[in-house]
Structure formats: C-alpha cells, structure tokens
Amino acid sequence: MRKTVIAGNWKMNMTPSATKAFITELVPMVKGMDKCDIVLCVPYVDIATAVEAAKGSNIHVGAENVHFAPSGAYTGEISADMLKEIGTEYVVIGHSERRQYFGETDETVNLRTKAALAAGLKVILCLGEVKEQRLSGITDEVVAMQTKLDLAGVSAEELKNVIIAYEPVWAIGTGLTATPEQADETCGVIRKTVAALYGDKAAQDITIQYGGSMNDGNAKELLAKENVDGGLIGGASLKTEKFTVIVKAAN
Ligand code: PEP
C-alpha cells in the first residue's frame, strides 16, 4: 500500500522565530494523525529550527531545493550532505517556480534528484504542464516526458525514496485548482509512465501527490481520488488551522 503524504512548501516565507512558533502550535494539532506522513519543506535558514521544534512529533522536515554537486565553487548553493547533516529528510526538486524563475531544466532536475537520493534524502519531484500545454491537449505527453527525463538513471531501489508531485503550473498560487477528475487522470498518466519505466509494482507503490491551490476547502475531494496520494501545499501550509484541516482530510 502506498503512503499518503501531505507536504507543505513554505516558499520564501517564515523566519526562524516564526518557524518555531508555527511548529510549536502545529505539533499538538496534528498529534495522532498518523494515516499520512506530514512534511514541512522550509527555507534553508529555517531547517535547523524546524527539526528541533518537530523533534518527537509526527512532522518531518524538508528543504525546497538542493544543488547537484557534492561541494565546490558554487557560491550561494547548498549540497545534499549539508542538508542531511542538519536533519533534513526530504527535498523538493523541480518546483515550477524554480523552473520558471531560476532556469531549472529537466536536466538539472535530474542531476539534483540523483544527488539527493545518493545522499539519502527523500525527493519530492515536481512536474506539470503550463496552461498553453493543457489547452493544446498535450498534458499527457508533457508529464510523461518530464517523468522520463527527471528520473533518468534513478534505480528501482532509489525510486522507493521518490514522491512525484503533479503540479499543473496554471494552478500554483493562482487560486485555480485542477478538478479532482483532472488531478486523478494526470496522476494516472504519471503512474502509467512509472509502470512503463519500473514495472507495475513500483507504479502501484509510488506516492503521487497533487499540488496547485489545494486548501482546506477542496482537499477532501482531491484526496479521495484513487491516483492522488497526498498533496504539496503552498499558501494553505502557512496557516496551522488550514494545514491541519488538510492533514485531517488525508486521515
Ligand atoms: C506549491 O507551492 O507547490 C503550491 C502548490 O502552491 P499553492 O498551494 O499556493 O498553489
């Protein structure tokens, strides 16, 4: 049985002191909600504080990006080993904001994914179509190609530490949400692509999240869909009450 994972992506929000206050408040709110894994992916400078505040709870901590080189002359970058050493468990890779604003390509997403997995991090691999691609009817081809390119060279064993987040770019931070049917259908296409690459068992076991304006009002319907195994949540992960409602829906 595959795991349901509810992950928050804080983006460039929250200072370390706000992180401590947020997690201290959230811990009792989600206590005992163990039918899904709960992850908060936070800015680099908040990670150590988040790990400390979440200690002993059911909340796991992730980063929002990682560099693909182990070390070297990459000013301003952070390596997978650096993340591991401070207690990071997960890392978001290939978020559409990285692809859109920071020149991320499927090639660099693939390099980051392999580096993170080699260091023992769990990867939340984001992919999804832009509006024009959906309107042109090529969503299935786009997500299938991204899945293949982003996972190139990832072994079947390593795939066990990969979550795929299907995030239609037109739905991220826009208030527009894919319908539960659209989310289910496209997560299903990604699952079929994983089956073609790694076999049916791997495809049945992999967690595929939906992300894109998931919130306390629509989470239940989206999460009820067979191919939707959780959510990657931006805006609604910044409020403990809203995030807790989503975690509850997954339980
Ligand atoms: C995200 O950042 O991955 C995301 C889905 O954002 P939002 O929920 O705000 O659309």
XYZ file of C-alpha atoms and ligand atoms in Angstrom:
261
model
C 0.000 0.000 0.000
C 1.387 3.375 -0.969
C 1.697 6.175 1.542
C -0.330 9.353 1.580
C 1.973 12.319 2.124
C 0.836 15.836 2.958
C 3.696 18.259 2.443
C 3.813 21.996 2.929
C 6.008 24.146 0.708
C 6.610 27.393 2.510
C 8.437 29.021 -0.429
C 10.220 32.235 0.696
C 8.135 32.723 3.829
C 8.770 32.498 7.587
C 11.819 33.460 9.626
C 13.392 31.026 12.120
C 11.425 32.545 15.026
C 8.161 32.295 13.049
C 9.091 28.695 12.194
C 9.498 27.810 15.853
C 6.168 29.396 16.776
C 4.364 27.716 13.855
C 5.621 24.203 14.545
C 5.137 24.506 18.295
C 1.493 25.352 17.577
C 1.084 22.653 14.901
C 2.531 19.699 16.849
C -0.477 19.189 19.186
C -2.931 19.949 16.373
C -1.761 17.029 14.191
C -0.869 14.650 17.022
C -2.129 11.132 16.305
C -2.961 11.888 12.658
C -0.741 9.063 11.538
C -2.537 7.787 8.448
C -0.454 10.136 6.341
C 3.111 11.385 6.544
C 3.349 15.091 7.328
C 6.227 17.104 5.901
C 7.106 20.787 6.043
C 9.517 21.962 3.352
C 11.013 25.199 4.570
C 13.679 27.771 3.588
C 17.249 26.634 4.266
C 17.747 29.002 7.199
C 14.655 27.597 8.945
C 15.592 23.923 8.683
C 17.589 23.528 11.901
C 14.904 25.355 13.894
C 12.173 23.241 12.271
C 13.990 19.986 13.014
C 14.397 20.985 16.668
C 10.780 22.132 17.048
C 9.428 18.975 15.368
C 11.550 16.561 17.410
C 9.462 13.709 18.851
C 6.422 14.625 16.743
C 4.966 13.180 13.527
C 6.173 16.166 11.492
C 9.096 15.664 9.091
C 11.248 18.439 7.685
C 12.323 19.075 4.107
C 14.223 21.636 2.049
C 12.947 23.414 -1.044
C 15.930 22.767 -3.318
C 19.430 21.268 -3.340
C 22.478 21.632 -5.556
C 23.678 18.635 -7.530
C 27.408 18.930 -6.816
C 28.772 17.425 -3.588
C 30.857 20.554 -2.876
C 32.891 23.185 -4.708
C 32.812 26.616 -6.252
C 29.044 27.180 -6.341
C 28.588 30.376 -4.349
C 25.266 30.547 -2.551
C 24.351 26.897 -3.090
C 23.625 24.109 -0.614
C 24.612 20.450 -1.011
C 22.700 17.310 -0.135
C 25.225 16.369 2.560
C 24.792 19.776 4.211
C 21.044 19.191 4.332
C 21.415 15.659 5.682
C 23.744 16.725 8.460
C 21.240 19.170 9.929
C 18.434 16.609 9.984
C 16.649 17.279 6.687
C 14.683 14.245 5.476
C 13.012 15.468 2.285
C 13.776 17.881 -0.519
C 11.514 19.455 -3.132
C 13.125 19.354 -6.570
C 11.928 20.882 -9.839
C 9.256 23.144 -8.414
C 7.707 25.204 -11.204
C 8.906 28.425 -9.564
C 12.480 27.118 -9.854
C 11.824 26.115 -13.471
C 10.167 29.448 -14.267
C 12.389 31.960 -12.442
C 15.723 30.201 -11.955
C 16.377 28.380 -15.211
C 15.717 24.891 -13.876
C 15.504 22.309 -16.656
C 14.674 18.616 -16.727
C 18.405 18.004 -16.991
C 19.252 19.889 -13.780
C 16.179 18.439 -12.037
C 17.519 15.005 -12.885
C 21.014 15.851 -11.594
C 19.609 17.238 -8.337
C 17.354 14.213 -7.915
C 20.239 11.779 -8.288
C 22.460 13.768 -5.905
C 19.741 13.985 -3.257
C 18.949 10.277 -3.461
C 22.628 9.334 -3.287
C 22.892 11.346 -0.059
C 19.897 9.541 1.459
C 17.321 12.311 1.112
C 13.745 11.642 0.052
C 12.807 13.584 -3.056
C 9.536 15.334 -3.814
C 9.873 15.665 -7.574
C 7.593 18.325 -9.051
C 6.359 18.324 -12.616
C 3.348 19.525 -14.530
C 2.112 21.291 -17.621
C 1.698 25.012 -18.265
C -1.676 26.444 -19.270
C -0.955 26.522 -23.016
C 0.028 22.858 -22.961
C -3.227 21.879 -21.230
C -5.233 23.977 -23.662
C -3.404 22.346 -26.584
C -4.303 18.896 -25.288
C -0.709 17.757 -24.750
C -0.719 17.441 -20.941
C -0.273 13.663 -21.005
C 2.742 13.846 -23.315
C 4.306 16.659 -21.265
C 4.064 14.915 -17.891
C 5.150 11.569 -19.367
C 8.225 13.184 -20.881
C 9.089 15.068 -17.668
C 8.723 11.847 -15.675
C 11.108 10.031 -18.010
C 13.696 12.817 -18.173
C 13.620 13.701 -14.483
C 14.005 10.061 -13.398
C 16.653 9.069 -15.961
C 19.308 6.978 -14.242
C 17.339 6.624 -10.980
C 17.368 2.961 -9.953
C 14.304 0.973 -8.903
C 15.710 0.874 -5.364
C 16.214 4.655 -5.323
C 12.698 5.201 -6.676
C 11.360 3.998 -3.295
C 12.571 7.348 -1.925
C 10.860 9.413 -4.609
C 7.473 11.077 -4.352
C 6.142 12.696 -7.509
C 4.124 15.877 -7.108
C 1.893 16.572 -10.089
C 1.627 20.344 -10.101
C -0.142 21.934 -13.064
C 1.697 25.239 -13.328
C -1.523 27.143 -14.041
C -2.884 26.060 -10.655
C 0.059 27.055 -8.450
C -0.559 30.096 -6.318
C -3.360 31.188 -8.631
C -6.415 30.017 -6.709
C -7.280 27.856 -9.745
C -7.398 24.190 -8.822
C -7.439 21.206 -11.153
C -10.745 19.386 -10.832
C -10.479 16.128 -8.880
C -11.020 14.336 -12.206
C -8.189 16.230 -13.939
C -5.864 15.592 -10.987
C -6.765 11.899 -10.915
C -6.391 11.475 -14.653
C -2.990 13.156 -14.905
C -1.629 11.459 -11.759
C -2.780 8.258 -13.503
C -0.766 9.124 -16.611
C 2.316 9.657 -14.438
C 1.684 6.304 -12.723
C 1.433 4.564 -16.103
C 4.721 6.159 -17.148
C 6.353 4.897 -13.940
C 4.922 1.440 -14.726
C 6.487 1.513 -18.179
C 9.845 2.503 -16.674
C 9.940 0.426 -13.486
C 7.088 -2.102 -13.657
C 3.591 -2.343 -12.192
C 4.589 -2.911 -8.571
C 6.756 0.217 -8.460
C 3.914 2.184 -10.065
C 1.419 0.932 -7.514
C 3.788 1.720 -4.638
C 4.880 5.232 -5.612
C 3.230 8.197 -3.913
C 1.910 10.750 -6.409
C 0.711 13.995 -4.880
C -1.394 16.723 -6.387
C -0.323 20.333 -5.878
C -1.911 23.571 -7.044
C -4.121 25.669 -4.788
C -5.064 22.690 -2.634
C -6.665 24.072 0.504
C -8.882 23.293 3.481
C -11.970 23.595 1.257
C -11.024 21.294 -1.635
C -8.536 18.813 -0.138
C -11.076 16.141 0.767
C -12.419 15.802 -2.782
C -8.971 15.804 -4.367
C -7.540 13.313 -1.880
C -10.490 10.974 -2.385
C -9.307 10.216 -5.910
C -7.630 6.885 -6.458
C -4.455 8.214 -8.069
C -3.983 11.186 -5.729
C -1.828 10.097 -2.789
C -1.484 13.362 -0.974
C -0.780 16.989 -1.603
C 2.006 19.513 -1.966
C 0.585 22.656 -0.484
C 1.898 26.195 -0.758
C -0.301 29.013 0.523
C -2.506 26.877 2.770
C 0.553 25.406 4.532
C 1.320 28.785 6.089
C -1.658 28.663 8.465
C -1.744 25.936 11.106
C -5.565 25.678 11.034
C -5.803 25.283 7.249
C -2.903 22.853 7.093
C -4.411 20.770 9.894
C -7.742 20.524 8.045
C -5.869 19.152 5.017
C -3.954 16.643 7.158
C -7.269 15.614 8.735
C -8.798 15.102 5.279
C -5.945 12.736 4.466
C -6.650 10.786 7.648
C 3.280 24.844 -4.315
O 3.984 25.766 -3.924
O 3.787 23.754 -4.617
C 1.843 25.065 -4.432
C 1.105 24.082 -4.863
O 1.392 26.303 -4.080
P -0.145 26.708 -3.828
O -0.740 25.627 -2.954
O -0.084 28.020 -3.143
O -0.816 26.740 -5.156
